[in-house]
Coordinates of C-alpha atoms in Angstrom, one line a residue:
M12 CA -54.9 -14.6 -6.8
T13 CA -53.9 -16.6 -9.9
V14 CA -51.0 -18.9 -9.2
Q15 CA -48.4 -18.5 -12.0
E16 CA -46.0 -21.1 -10.9
K17 CA -45.3 -23.5 -8.2
G18 CA -42.0 -25.3 -7.8
N19 CA -39.3 -26.8 -5.7
I20 CA -36.0 -25.1 -4.8
T21 CA -33.1 -27.4 -5.7
I22 CA -31.5 -28.5 -2.4
H23 CA -28.2 -30.3 -2.1
T24 CA -27.9 -29.8 1.6
E25 CA -30.2 -32.0 3.6
N26 CA -32.6 -30.2 6.0
I27 CA -31.2 -26.7 5.0
F28 CA -34.1 -24.7 6.5
P29 CA -33.9 -26.2 10.0
I30 CA -30.1 -25.5 9.8
I31 CA -30.9 -21.8 8.9
K32 CA -33.6 -21.5 11.6
K33 CA -31.9 -23.2 14.5
S34 CA -28.2 -23.9 14.1
L35 CA -26.4 -21.4 12.0
Y36 CA -26.2 -18.2 14.0
T37 CA -26.8 -17.5 17.6
D38 CA -27.5 -13.8 16.7
H39 CA -30.7 -14.1 14.8
E40 CA -31.0 -10.3 14.8
I41 CA -28.7 -9.9 11.9
F42 CA -31.6 -10.8 9.5
L43 CA -32.7 -7.2 9.6
R44 CA -29.3 -5.9 8.6
E45 CA -29.2 -8.4 5.7
L46 CA -32.6 -7.2 4.5
I47 CA -31.7 -3.5 4.8
S48 CA -28.5 -4.1 3.0
N49 CA -30.3 -5.7 0.1
S50 CA -32.7 -2.7 -0.1
V51 CA -29.7 -0.4 -0.1
D52 CA -28.2 -2.4 -3.0
A53 CA -31.5 -2.2 -5.0
I54 CA -31.7 1.6 -4.6
A55 CA -28.1 1.9 -5.7
K56 CA -28.7 -0.2 -8.7
L57 CA -31.6 1.9 -9.7
K58 CA -29.5 5.1 -9.4
M59 CA -26.9 3.6 -11.7
A60 CA -29.5 2.6 -14.2
A61 CA -30.9 6.1 -14.2
F62 CA -27.4 7.5 -14.7
S63 CA -27.1 5.2 -17.7
G64 CA -30.4 6.5 -19.2
E65 CA -32.1 3.3 -18.7
V66 CA -35.0 4.6 -16.5
S67 CA -37.8 6.3 -18.3
R68 CA -39.9 7.4 -15.3
E69 CA -39.0 10.1 -12.7
L70 CA -37.4 8.6 -9.6
S71 CA -38.8 9.4 -6.2
D72 CA -36.5 10.1 -3.2
P73 CA -34.9 6.9 -2.0
E74 CA -36.2 5.4 1.2
I75 CA -36.7 2.2 3.1
K76 CA -39.8 1.6 5.1
I77 CA -40.2 -0.9 8.0
E78 CA -43.7 -1.8 9.0
I79 CA -44.9 -3.9 12.0
D80 CA -48.2 -5.6 12.2
K81 CA -48.5 -7.2 15.7
E82 CA -51.9 -8.6 15.0
N83 CA -50.8 -10.7 12.1
K84 CA -47.2 -11.1 13.5
T85 CA -45.5 -9.7 10.4
L86 CA -42.6 -7.5 9.8
S87 CA -42.0 -6.0 6.3
V88 CA -39.1 -4.1 4.7
T89 CA -39.9 -2.0 1.7
D90 CA -37.6 -0.1 -0.7
N91 CA -38.1 1.9 -3.9
G92 CA -35.2 0.4 -5.6
I93 CA -34.7 -1.5 -8.9
G94 CA -37.2 -4.2 -8.2
M95 CA -37.2 -7.6 -10.0
T96 CA -39.0 -9.3 -12.9
V97 CA -40.4 -12.9 -12.8
A98 CA -37.2 -14.1 -14.5
E99 CA -35.0 -12.2 -12.0
I100 CA -37.0 -13.8 -9.0
K101 CA -36.3 -17.2 -10.4
K102 CA -32.7 -16.5 -11.0
Y103 CA -31.7 -14.4 -8.0
I104 CA -34.0 -15.9 -5.3
N105 CA -34.6 -19.5 -6.3
Q106 CA -31.1 -20.1 -7.8
V107 CA -28.3 -17.5 -7.1
A108 CA -29.3 -16.4 -3.7
F109 CA -30.3 -19.9 -2.5
S110 CA -27.2 -21.5 -4.0
S111 CA -25.1 -18.9 -2.2
A112 CA -26.9 -19.6 1.1
E113 CA -26.5 -23.3 0.6
E114 CA -22.8 -23.0 -0.2
F115 CA -22.4 -20.8 2.8
I116 CA -24.0 -23.2 5.1
T117 CA -22.1 -26.2 3.7
K118 CA -18.8 -24.4 4.3
Y119 CA -19.5 -22.6 7.6
Q120 CA -22.1 -24.5 9.5
K121 CA -19.7 -25.5 12.2
D122 CA -18.1 -22.2 12.8
A123 CA -20.5 -19.6 11.4
N124 CA -20.6 -17.8 14.8
D125 CA -16.8 -17.2 14.5
L126 CA -17.1 -15.3 11.3
I127 CA -16.5 -11.6 11.3
G128 CA -19.8 -9.9 11.3
H129 CA -21.9 -13.0 10.3
F130 CA -22.2 -11.9 6.6
G131 CA -23.0 -14.3 3.8
L132 CA -26.5 -15.8 4.4
G133 CA -28.2 -12.8 2.8
F134 CA -31.9 -12.9 2.0
Y135 CA -32.3 -16.4 3.4
S136 CA -31.3 -15.2 6.9
S137 CA -35.0 -14.2 7.1
F138 CA -35.8 -17.9 7.8
M139 CA -34.0 -17.7 11.0
V140 CA -36.9 -15.7 12.5
A141 CA -39.8 -16.4 10.1
K142 CA -42.1 -19.3 9.4
K143 CA -43.1 -17.7 6.1
V144 CA -41.3 -15.2 3.8
E145 CA -43.1 -13.2 1.0
I146 CA -41.7 -10.9 -1.7
D147 CA -43.8 -8.3 -3.5
T148 CA -41.7 -6.7 -6.2
L149 CA -42.0 -4.7 -9.5
S150 CA -39.1 -4.1 -11.8
Y151 CA -38.2 -0.5 -12.9
L152 CA -38.4 -1.8 -16.6
D153 CA -41.3 -0.6 -18.6
N154 CA -44.2 -3.0 -18.9
S155 CA -43.0 -5.2 -16.1
Q156 CA -45.4 -7.2 -14.2
A157 CA -45.5 -7.1 -10.4
V158 CA -44.6 -10.5 -8.8
H159 CA -45.4 -12.1 -5.4
W160 CA -43.1 -14.8 -4.2
S161 CA -43.7 -16.9 -1.1
C162 CA -42.0 -19.8 0.8
D163 CA -43.2 -21.3 4.1
G164 CA -39.7 -22.6 5.1
S165 CA -39.9 -25.8 3.0
P166 CA -38.2 -26.3 -0.3
E167 CA -41.5 -25.3 -2.1
F168 CA -42.1 -21.8 -3.4
E169 CA -45.1 -20.1 -5.1
L170 CA -45.2 -17.4 -7.7
T171 CA -48.3 -15.3 -8.2
A172 CA -49.2 -11.8 -9.6
S173 CA -48.8 -9.0 -7.1
E174 CA -50.9 -5.8 -6.7
R175 CA -47.8 -3.6 -6.3
T176 CA -47.9 -0.5 -8.5
T177 CA -44.5 1.2 -7.9
P178 CA -41.0 -0.1 -8.6
G179 CA -39.2 -1.6 -5.7
T180 CA -39.5 -4.6 -3.3
T181 CA -41.3 -5.5 -0.1
V182 CA -40.1 -8.4 2.0
T183 CA -42.7 -9.6 4.5
L184 CA -41.9 -11.9 7.3
T185 CA -44.5 -13.8 9.3
L186 CA -42.5 -14.3 12.5
L187 CA -42.1 -17.5 14.5
D188 CA -43.8 -17.4 17.9
E189 CA -40.4 -17.4 19.7
E190 CA -39.2 -14.4 17.6
S191 CA -42.0 -12.0 18.7
E192 CA -39.4 -9.5 20.1
Y193 CA -39.1 -8.2 16.5
L194 CA -42.6 -6.9 16.6
E195 CA -41.6 -4.4 19.2
V196 CA -40.8 -0.9 17.9
S197 CA -38.0 -0.3 20.5
R198 CA -36.3 -3.5 19.4
I199 CA -36.3 -2.5 15.8
Q200 CA -35.1 0.9 16.6
Q201 CA -32.2 -0.5 18.6
L202 CA -31.2 -2.9 15.7
I203 CA -31.3 0.0 13.2
K204 CA -29.2 2.1 15.5
T205 CA -26.7 -0.7 15.9
Y206 CA -26.4 -2.0 12.3
C207 CA -27.8 0.6 9.9
D208 CA -27.5 4.0 11.6
F209 CA -25.1 5.4 9.0
I210 CA -26.6 4.1 5.8
S211 CA -27.2 7.1 3.5
V212 CA -30.7 6.0 2.7
P213 CA -33.4 7.2 5.2
I214 CA -35.0 4.3 7.1
K215 CA -38.5 5.0 8.3
L216 CA -40.4 3.2 11.0
N217 CA -44.1 4.3 11.5
G218 CA -43.4 7.2 9.2
E219 CA -40.4 8.5 11.3
V220 CA -36.8 8.4 10.0
I221 CA -34.8 6.5 12.6
N222 CA -31.2 6.4 11.2
K223 CA -28.6 9.1 11.4
Q224 CA -27.6 8.6 7.7
R225 CA -24.5 10.8 7.7
S226 CA -21.3 8.7 7.8
L227 CA -18.6 11.2 8.6
W228 CA -15.8 8.9 7.7
K229 CA -17.0 8.9 4.0
E230 CA -16.6 12.6 3.8
S231 CA -13.5 14.7 2.9
P232 CA -11.5 15.9 5.8
Q233 CA -11.3 19.3 4.2
N234 CA -15.1 19.7 4.6
L235 CA -15.1 18.7 8.3
T236 CA -14.6 20.9 11.3
E237 CA -13.3 20.1 14.8
T238 CA -16.8 20.2 16.0
D239 CA -17.9 17.6 13.5
Y240 CA -15.3 15.2 14.7
L241 CA -16.0 15.8 18.3
E242 CA -19.8 15.5 17.9
F243 CA -19.3 12.2 16.0
Y244 CA -17.1 10.9 18.8
R245 CA -19.6 11.9 21.5
Y246 CA -22.3 10.1 19.5
L247 CA -20.3 6.9 19.2
Y248 CA -19.0 7.0 22.8
P249 CA -21.4 9.0 25.0
F250 CA -20.4 10.0 28.5
Q251 CA -16.7 9.8 27.7
E252 CA -14.1 12.5 27.9
D253 CA -13.2 14.2 24.6
P254 CA -10.4 12.6 22.6
I255 CA -6.9 14.0 22.4
L256 CA -6.7 13.9 18.6
W257 CA -7.9 11.9 15.6
V258 CA -6.8 10.5 12.3
H259 CA -9.0 10.5 9.2
L260 CA -8.2 7.5 7.0
N261 CA -9.0 7.6 3.3
T262 CA -7.5 5.5 0.5
D263 CA -8.7 3.6 -2.6
Y264 CA -5.5 1.8 -3.5
P265 CA -4.4 -1.0 -3.1
F266 CA -7.6 -1.5 -1.1
L267 CA -10.6 0.7 -0.3
L268 CA -10.6 2.0 3.2
N269 CA -12.2 4.9 5.0
G270 CA -12.3 5.6 8.7
I271 CA -11.7 7.9 11.6
L272 CA -9.6 6.8 14.6
Y273 CA -9.6 8.7 17.9
F274 CA -6.9 8.8 20.6
P275 CA -8.9 8.6 23.9
K276 CA -7.8 9.7 27.3
L277 CA -6.8 6.5 28.9
R278 CA -7.7 5.4 32.4
G279 CA -5.3 3.4 34.6
D280 CA -7.4 0.3 34.4
V281 CA -7.6 0.2 30.6
D282 CA -7.4 -3.2 29.0
I283 CA -5.1 -2.7 26.0
T284 CA -6.0 -6.1 24.5
K285 CA -9.6 -5.2 23.9
G286 CA -10.5 -3.0 21.1
Q287 CA -13.3 -0.4 20.8
I288 CA -13.1 0.3 17.1
K289 CA -16.2 -0.3 15.1
L290 CA -15.8 -2.2 11.8
F291 CA -18.2 -1.3 9.0
C292 CA -18.7 -2.6 5.4
N293 CA -20.2 -0.1 3.1
Q294 CA -21.6 1.9 6.1
V295 CA -23.2 -1.2 7.6
F296 CA -22.1 -2.1 11.0
V297 CA -20.2 -5.5 11.2
S298 CA -18.4 -5.8 14.5
D299 CA -16.9 -4.0 17.4
H300 CA -14.2 -6.6 17.7
C301 CA -11.4 -5.8 15.3
E302 CA -8.5 -7.6 17.1
E303 CA -7.5 -9.5 14.0
I304 CA -7.5 -6.3 11.8
I305 CA -6.2 -3.5 14.0
P306 CA -2.5 -3.7 15.1
E307 CA -2.5 -4.9 18.7
F308 CA -0.9 -1.7 20.0
L309 CA -3.7 0.4 18.6
M310 CA -6.5 -1.6 20.3
P311 CA -7.2 1.2 22.8
L312 CA -8.1 3.5 20.0
R313 CA -11.7 4.3 19.2
G314 CA -13.6 5.1 16.1
V315 CA -14.6 3.6 12.8
I316 CA -13.0 1.6 10.0
D317 CA -15.0 0.9 6.9
S318 CA -13.7 -1.4 4.1
P319 CA -15.4 -3.7 1.6
D320 CA -12.0 -5.4 1.0
I321 CA -11.8 -7.0 4.5
P322 CA -13.0 -10.6 4.0
L323 CA -16.0 -11.2 6.2
N324 CA -16.8 -14.8 5.4
V325 CA -13.6 -16.2 6.9
S326 CA -12.9 -17.3 10.4
R327 CA -11.2 -14.8 12.7
S328 CA -8.2 -17.1 13.0
A329 CA -7.7 -16.9 9.2
L330 CA -7.8 -13.1 9.1
T331 CA -4.5 -12.7 10.9
N332 CA -2.6 -14.1 7.9
H333 CA -4.7 -12.7 5.2
R334 CA -2.6 -10.5 2.9
T335 CA -5.1 -7.7 2.5
V336 CA -5.7 -7.5 6.2
R337 CA -2.0 -7.3 6.9
R338 CA -1.6 -4.5 4.5
I339 CA -4.6 -2.7 6.0
A340 CA -3.0 -3.0 9.5
D341 CA 0.4 -1.7 8.2
F342 CA -1.4 1.2 6.5
I343 CA -3.3 2.1 9.6
A344 CA -0.1 2.0 11.8
K345 CA 1.7 4.2 9.3
K346 CA -1.0 6.8 9.2
I347 CA -1.1 6.9 13.0
G348 CA 2.7 7.4 13.0
D349 CA 2.4 10.1 10.3
R350 CA -0.2 12.0 12.4
L351 CA 1.9 11.9 15.5
Q352 CA 4.9 13.1 13.6
S353 CA 3.0 16.1 12.1
L354 CA 1.6 17.0 15.5
Y355 CA 5.1 16.8 17.1
K356 CA 6.4 19.2 14.4
E357 CA 3.5 21.5 13.9
D358 CA 2.0 21.8 17.5
Y359 CA 4.5 20.7 20.0
Q360 CA 2.5 22.2 22.9
A361 CA -0.5 20.1 22.0
Y362 CA 1.7 17.0 21.6
T363 CA 3.2 17.4 25.1
K364 CA -0.2 18.2 26.6
G365 CA -1.5 14.9 25.4
W366 CA 1.6 12.9 25.9
Q367 CA 0.5 11.2 29.1
D368 CA -2.1 9.3 27.0
L369 CA -0.4 9.4 23.6
G370 CA 2.8 8.0 25.1
T371 CA 1.1 4.7 26.0
F372 CA 0.2 4.1 22.4
V373 CA 3.6 5.2 21.1
K374 CA 5.6 3.1 23.6
Y375 CA 3.5 0.0 23.2
G376 CA 3.7 0.3 19.4
S377 CA 7.5 0.6 19.7
L378 CA 7.6 -2.7 21.6
K379 CA 5.3 -4.4 19.2
D380 CA 6.0 -3.1 15.8
E381 CA 9.5 -2.6 14.3
K382 CA 8.2 -0.4 11.5
F383 CA 6.3 1.8 13.8
K384 CA 9.2 2.1 16.2
K385 CA 11.4 3.4 13.4
Q386 CA 8.7 5.9 12.6
V387 CA 8.3 7.4 16.1
E388 CA 11.6 6.8 17.8
D389 CA 12.7 10.4 17.5
I390 CA 9.3 11.8 18.9
I391 CA 9.2 9.8 22.1
I392 CA 9.4 12.3 24.8
Y393 CA 9.7 12.2 28.6
R394 CA 8.7 14.6 31.3
T395 CA 11.8 15.9 33.1
T396 CA 12.8 17.8 36.2
S397 CA 13.7 21.4 35.7
T398 CA 17.4 22.1 36.3
P399 CA 18.5 25.3 37.9
E400 CA 19.0 26.9 34.5
E401 CA 15.4 26.2 33.5
T402 CA 12.2 27.9 34.5
T403 CA 9.5 25.5 33.3
E404 CA 8.2 23.0 35.7
D405 CA 6.7 20.6 33.2
N406 CA 9.5 20.3 30.7
H407 CA 9.8 17.4 28.2
T408 CA 12.7 16.1 26.3
T409 CA 13.7 13.3 24.0
L410 CA 16.1 10.7 25.3
K411 CA 18.7 11.7 22.7
A412 CA 18.6 15.4 23.8
Y413 CA 18.8 14.3 27.5
L414 CA 22.0 12.3 26.9
E415 CA 23.6 15.1 24.9
R416 CA 22.7 17.7 27.4
N417 CA 24.1 15.8 30.3
Q418 CA 27.2 14.1 28.8
N419 CA 29.5 16.3 30.8
K420 CA 27.8 15.6 34.1
H421 CA 27.0 11.9 33.7
E422 CA 27.9 10.5 30.3
N423 CA 25.7 7.6 29.2
R424 CA 23.7 7.6 32.4
V425 CA 20.0 8.1 32.7
F426 CA 18.4 8.8 36.1
Y427 CA 14.7 8.1 36.1
C428 CA 11.7 8.2 38.4
T429 CA 8.7 5.8 38.2
D430 CA 6.5 7.4 40.8
A431 CA 6.6 11.1 41.4
N432 CA 4.9 10.8 44.7
T433 CA 6.8 8.1 46.5
Q434 CA 10.1 9.0 45.0
N435 CA 9.8 12.8 45.4
T436 CA 12.5 12.8 48.2
Y437 CA 15.0 11.3 45.9
V438 CA 14.1 13.4 42.9
E439 CA 14.6 16.5 45.0
L440 CA 18.1 15.3 46.0
Y441 CA 19.1 15.0 42.3
R442 CA 17.3 18.2 41.3
K443 CA 19.1 20.3 43.9
Q444 CA 22.4 19.1 42.7
G445 CA 21.5 20.1 39.1
I446 CA 21.0 16.5 37.9
E447 CA 18.2 16.0 35.5
V448 CA 15.8 13.2 36.2
L449 CA 13.3 11.7 33.6
F450 CA 9.8 10.6 34.6
L451 CA 9.0 7.1 33.3
D452 CA 5.9 6.7 35.3
S453 CA 3.2 5.3 33.1
F454 CA 2.0 1.7 33.7
I455 CA 3.8 0.4 30.7
D456 CA 7.2 1.8 31.7
A457 CA 8.5 -0.2 34.7
N458 CA 8.1 -3.7 33.4
Y459 CA 8.3 -3.2 29.7
F460 CA 9.6 0.0 28.3
I461 CA 12.6 0.6 30.5
P462 CA 14.0 -2.9 29.7
F463 CA 13.3 -2.1 26.0
L464 CA 15.3 1.1 26.3
E465 CA 18.2 -0.8 27.8
Q466 CA 18.2 -3.1 24.7
E467 CA 18.1 -0.1 22.4
Y468 CA 20.7 1.8 24.3
K469 CA 23.2 -0.8 25.3
D470 CA 25.9 1.7 26.3
V471 CA 23.6 3.6 28.6
K472 CA 23.0 2.8 32.2
F473 CA 19.5 3.4 33.5
S474 CA 19.3 4.0 37.3
R475 CA 16.1 4.6 39.3
V476 CA 16.6 7.5 41.6
D477 CA 15.9 5.3 44.7
S478 CA 18.3 2.5 43.7
E479 CA 21.5 4.2 44.7
L480 CA 23.0 7.6 45.5
D481 CA 25.2 9.0 42.7
N482 CA 28.6 10.3 43.8
T483 CA 27.5 13.8 42.7
L484 CA 25.1 13.8 45.7
L485 CA 27.7 12.9 48.3
E486 CA 30.4 14.7 50.1
Q487 CA 33.5 12.6 49.3
D488 CA 36.0 14.2 51.7
T489 CA 35.9 12.2 55.0
S490 CA 39.3 13.2 56.1
G491 CA 37.9 15.5 58.8
E492 CA 36.3 12.6 60.7
L493 CA 38.1 12.0 64.0
V494 CA 38.3 8.7 65.9
D495 CA 36.7 8.7 69.4
V496 CA 39.4 7.5 71.7
S497 CA 36.9 6.0 74.1
S498 CA 35.3 3.8 71.5
N499 CA 37.9 3.7 68.8
K500 CA 35.3 4.5 66.2
T501 CA 34.7 7.3 63.9
R502 CA 31.4 9.4 64.1
S503 CA 30.0 7.6 61.0
E504 CA 30.9 4.2 62.4
A505 CA 29.2 5.0 65.7
I506 CA 26.1 6.3 64.0
K507 CA 25.9 3.1 61.9
E508 CA 26.2 1.0 65.0
L509 CA 23.5 3.0 66.8
F510 CA 21.0 2.3 64.0
E511 CA 21.9 -1.3 63.5
K512 CA 21.3 -1.9 67.2
A513 CA 18.1 0.1 67.4
L514 CA 16.5 -1.6 64.3
N515 CA 17.9 -5.1 65.0
K516 CA 17.1 -6.2 61.4
P517 CA 20.1 -8.0 59.9
K518 CA 18.6 -7.8 56.4
I519 CA 18.8 -4.0 56.4
N520 CA 22.1 -2.8 55.1
V521 CA 22.8 0.4 57.1
K522 CA 25.2 2.8 55.5
T523 CA 26.3 6.3 56.5
Q524 CA 26.9 9.1 53.9
S525 CA 26.9 12.8 54.0
L526 CA 24.5 14.4 51.5
K527 CA 25.6 17.5 49.7
S528 CA 23.6 20.6 50.6
D529 CA 23.9 24.3 51.4
D530 CA 21.2 23.7 53.9
P531 CA 21.5 20.2 55.5
Q532 CA 18.2 20.7 57.3
S533 CA 16.5 20.6 53.9
T534 CA 17.9 17.1 53.1
P535 CA 16.3 13.9 54.5
P536 CA 18.0 12.5 57.6
A537 CA 17.8 9.1 56.0
V538 CA 16.7 7.4 52.8
V539 CA 15.8 3.8 51.9
L540 CA 17.4 2.5 48.7
L541 CA 16.3 -0.6 46.6
P542 CA 19.3 -1.8 44.5
E543 CA 18.3 -1.8 40.8
A544 CA 19.1 -5.5 40.0
M545 CA 17.4 -6.9 43.1
R546 CA 14.2 -4.7 42.7
R547 CA 13.8 -5.6 39.1
L548 CA 14.1 -9.3 39.9
Q549 CA 11.3 -9.0 42.4
E550 CA 9.2 -6.8 40.1
M551 CA 9.4 -9.4 37.3
S552 CA 8.7 -12.3 39.8
A553 CA 5.5 -10.4 40.9
L554 CA 4.5 -9.7 37.4
L555 CA 4.9 -13.4 36.4
Q556 CA 2.8 -14.5 39.4
Q557 CA 0.3 -11.7 38.8
K558 CA 0.8 -10.5 42.3
T559 CA 1.5 -7.0 43.7
M560 CA 5.2 -6.6 44.6
T561 CA 5.8 -6.7 48.4
F562 CA 8.4 -4.4 49.8
P563 CA 11.6 -6.4 50.0
E564 CA 13.1 -7.0 53.5
D565 CA 16.6 -6.7 52.0
H566 CA 17.2 -3.0 51.3
V567 CA 19.7 -0.3 52.1
L568 CA 19.2 2.4 54.8
V569 CA 21.5 5.4 54.1
I570 CA 21.9 7.7 57.2
N571 CA 22.7 11.2 56.2
T572 CA 25.4 12.2 58.7
A573 CA 25.3 15.8 57.7
H574 CA 21.7 16.3 58.9
P575 CA 21.3 18.1 62.3
L576 CA 18.9 15.4 63.6
I577 CA 21.4 12.6 63.1
D578 CA 24.1 14.7 64.8
N579 CA 21.7 15.4 67.7
I580 CA 20.9 11.7 68.1
Y581 CA 24.7 10.9 68.0
Q582 CA 25.4 13.6 70.7
L583 CA 22.5 12.3 72.8
S584 CA 23.9 8.8 72.6
K585 CA 27.3 9.9 74.0
G586 CA 25.5 11.1 77.2
T587 CA 23.9 7.9 78.0
I588 CA 23.8 7.1 81.8
I589 CA 22.8 3.6 83.0
Q590 CA 20.7 3.6 86.1
D591 CA 20.8 1.1 89.0
S592 CA 18.0 -0.8 87.3
G593 CA 20.4 -1.4 84.4
Q594 CA 18.2 0.7 82.1
S595 CA 19.0 3.9 80.4
P596 CA 16.2 6.3 79.5
T597 CA 18.6 8.2 77.3
A598 CA 19.6 5.0 75.4
D599 CA 15.9 4.1 75.0
L600 CA 15.1 7.5 73.6
V601 CA 18.0 7.1 71.1
N602 CA 16.6 3.8 70.0
L603 CA 13.2 5.2 69.6
M604 CA 14.5 8.2 67.6
C605 CA 16.6 5.8 65.3
Q606 CA 13.5 3.8 64.7
H607 CA 11.5 6.9 64.0
V608 CA 14.1 8.1 61.5
Y609 CA 13.8 4.8 59.7
D610 CA 10.1 5.0 59.7
L611 CA 10.2 8.4 58.1
A612 CA 12.6 7.1 55.4
L613 CA 10.4 4.0 54.8
M614 CA 7.3 6.3 54.4
A615 CA 8.9 7.8 51.4
Q616 CA 9.0 4.4 49.7
K617 CA 5.8 2.7 50.7
A618 CA 2.5 3.0 52.5
F619 CA 2.2 1.4 55.9
D620 CA -0.3 -1.3 56.5
A621 CA -2.5 -1.2 59.7
D622 CA 0.1 -2.7 61.9
G623 CA 2.8 -0.4 60.5
V624 CA 0.7 2.6 61.1
K625 CA -0.1 1.6 64.7
S626 CA 3.6 1.0 65.4
F627 CA 4.6 4.3 63.9
L628 CA 2.0 6.3 65.9
D629 CA 3.0 4.5 69.1
R630 CA 6.7 5.4 68.6
S631 CA 5.8 8.9 67.6
N632 CA 3.8 9.4 70.8
Q633 CA 6.7 7.9 72.9
V634 CA 9.3 10.1 71.3
L635 CA 7.3 13.3 71.8
T636 CA 6.4 12.4 75.4
R637 CA 10.1 11.8 76.2
L638 CA 11.2 15.0 74.5
T639 CA 8.7 17.1 76.3
K640 CA 9.2 15.6 79.7
Q641 CA 10.4 18.2 82.2

């Protein structure tokens, strides 16, 4: 082969090739993405030239071929794009491309691995994995001469004639011994699936097309069906539940952006600080970490964002304050808000059905983004108990509607529940008295959203159902209570004393109240209350210390004096007879029953530990044994 030219590539950065090979990126695999991207560009340029009438020959179908030669340790990437002339090789490979690579290294050598997507090195990324790089190319221009360019990782290059007969370019890499993984078919398939799966040009390996090609986010929403969106989601996130809904993004001003974002069903252990949205640039995968681009409250969303206007050759820390990135983040947040509003207005049933998961995004967004809060504040809904006038069990309401509906019963007051299971006893008390209770029971509510609501509605008092008993639940008339002449105490005072003595826990504040009910048997004999201010202080302390909140020793025990069991215990205590031994079996039984009533009330608030369960079972056995003793 006749050598047409030998020369040196002008170098300003000392030892640039060792830097490229060893020091620049830890992810050497991106070389294949860079080569494929160059091939796609070459094919696109040929298509543009054909549209302009500059191509005289008939174009073949565009394609990119990857070939592996294990024996010679070579990997080649071939396209049928625009190709290059000798002059273009000198300009774009020896000068422009190399100068760009040199400038990139000079600027980013210290923090290249912190760059979004590791773009910028281009063709010269090949030297990260190759000891020799060769180019065979033929320009689409008539009477062009095929050219072979080679470089062995030194500043020297060689230009010779090539035997190539069709327009396009082949880049052949002779791989370094330590980079032999790229001679494995499975490894190349995996890289193409990761980085180039949605490139519209077919990529062939061993004659088989290995990329999906169709990028759904680039298509018009009018041409897509629900099945299209769901199948795309399942392809991106296999073995996951189907999403609740999705938003198709499409704008070309003031920036170019396409994408599809999905609202997934959230698990309780979701980390809302880690994103699963995939970032693309012109259908080439860049990164699955978009924390600096996507608004924080939308991190749990899934899907794809594709924009050539997101700067990729800047450090992640610089992205946060980049003007275009901020505008993109605002655009995405607004589109999400618009989609939620349209669903709320057009398909309220679907909105309420998905609210358990959607609500987390909406509430978190309201906490984090003032603009988003204004956009969605009227569509934040809450599950509510059914009042006697309602027939639905899973009703939802806005806070504004709740306050208006209940202003005659309890003006500027909100009763809420944070755990439908442990607080069911209290919810039922309110529900039976026709008082509506809101369920604020997602993991974001207790420590974050309820305090936020109190700031937004400063004139409204928010009370958890187990913090206190509203007066509407209590019989206020105590005039019928008589004083026992033998003890000089009312019935309520005597009952209070019985429980205080039996429990012998000074930190428990025992109170006696008569709960309203047409059927006293259906009400609880006692309930445990956790005053709002004290409970919140302990919750916040546990949150700051990253610990689970322990049940406070200081709490209130309300004895329901209207319950038949309490009356039976009281009557039983009046018949106490002390034996010669100084003991009273009846008094012992009363004490056991008082402790048992307290246990039952406590079980509605918290789960017992092993010791608590044992004590409860022991007392239960003793009580039943005493009651059944003949």
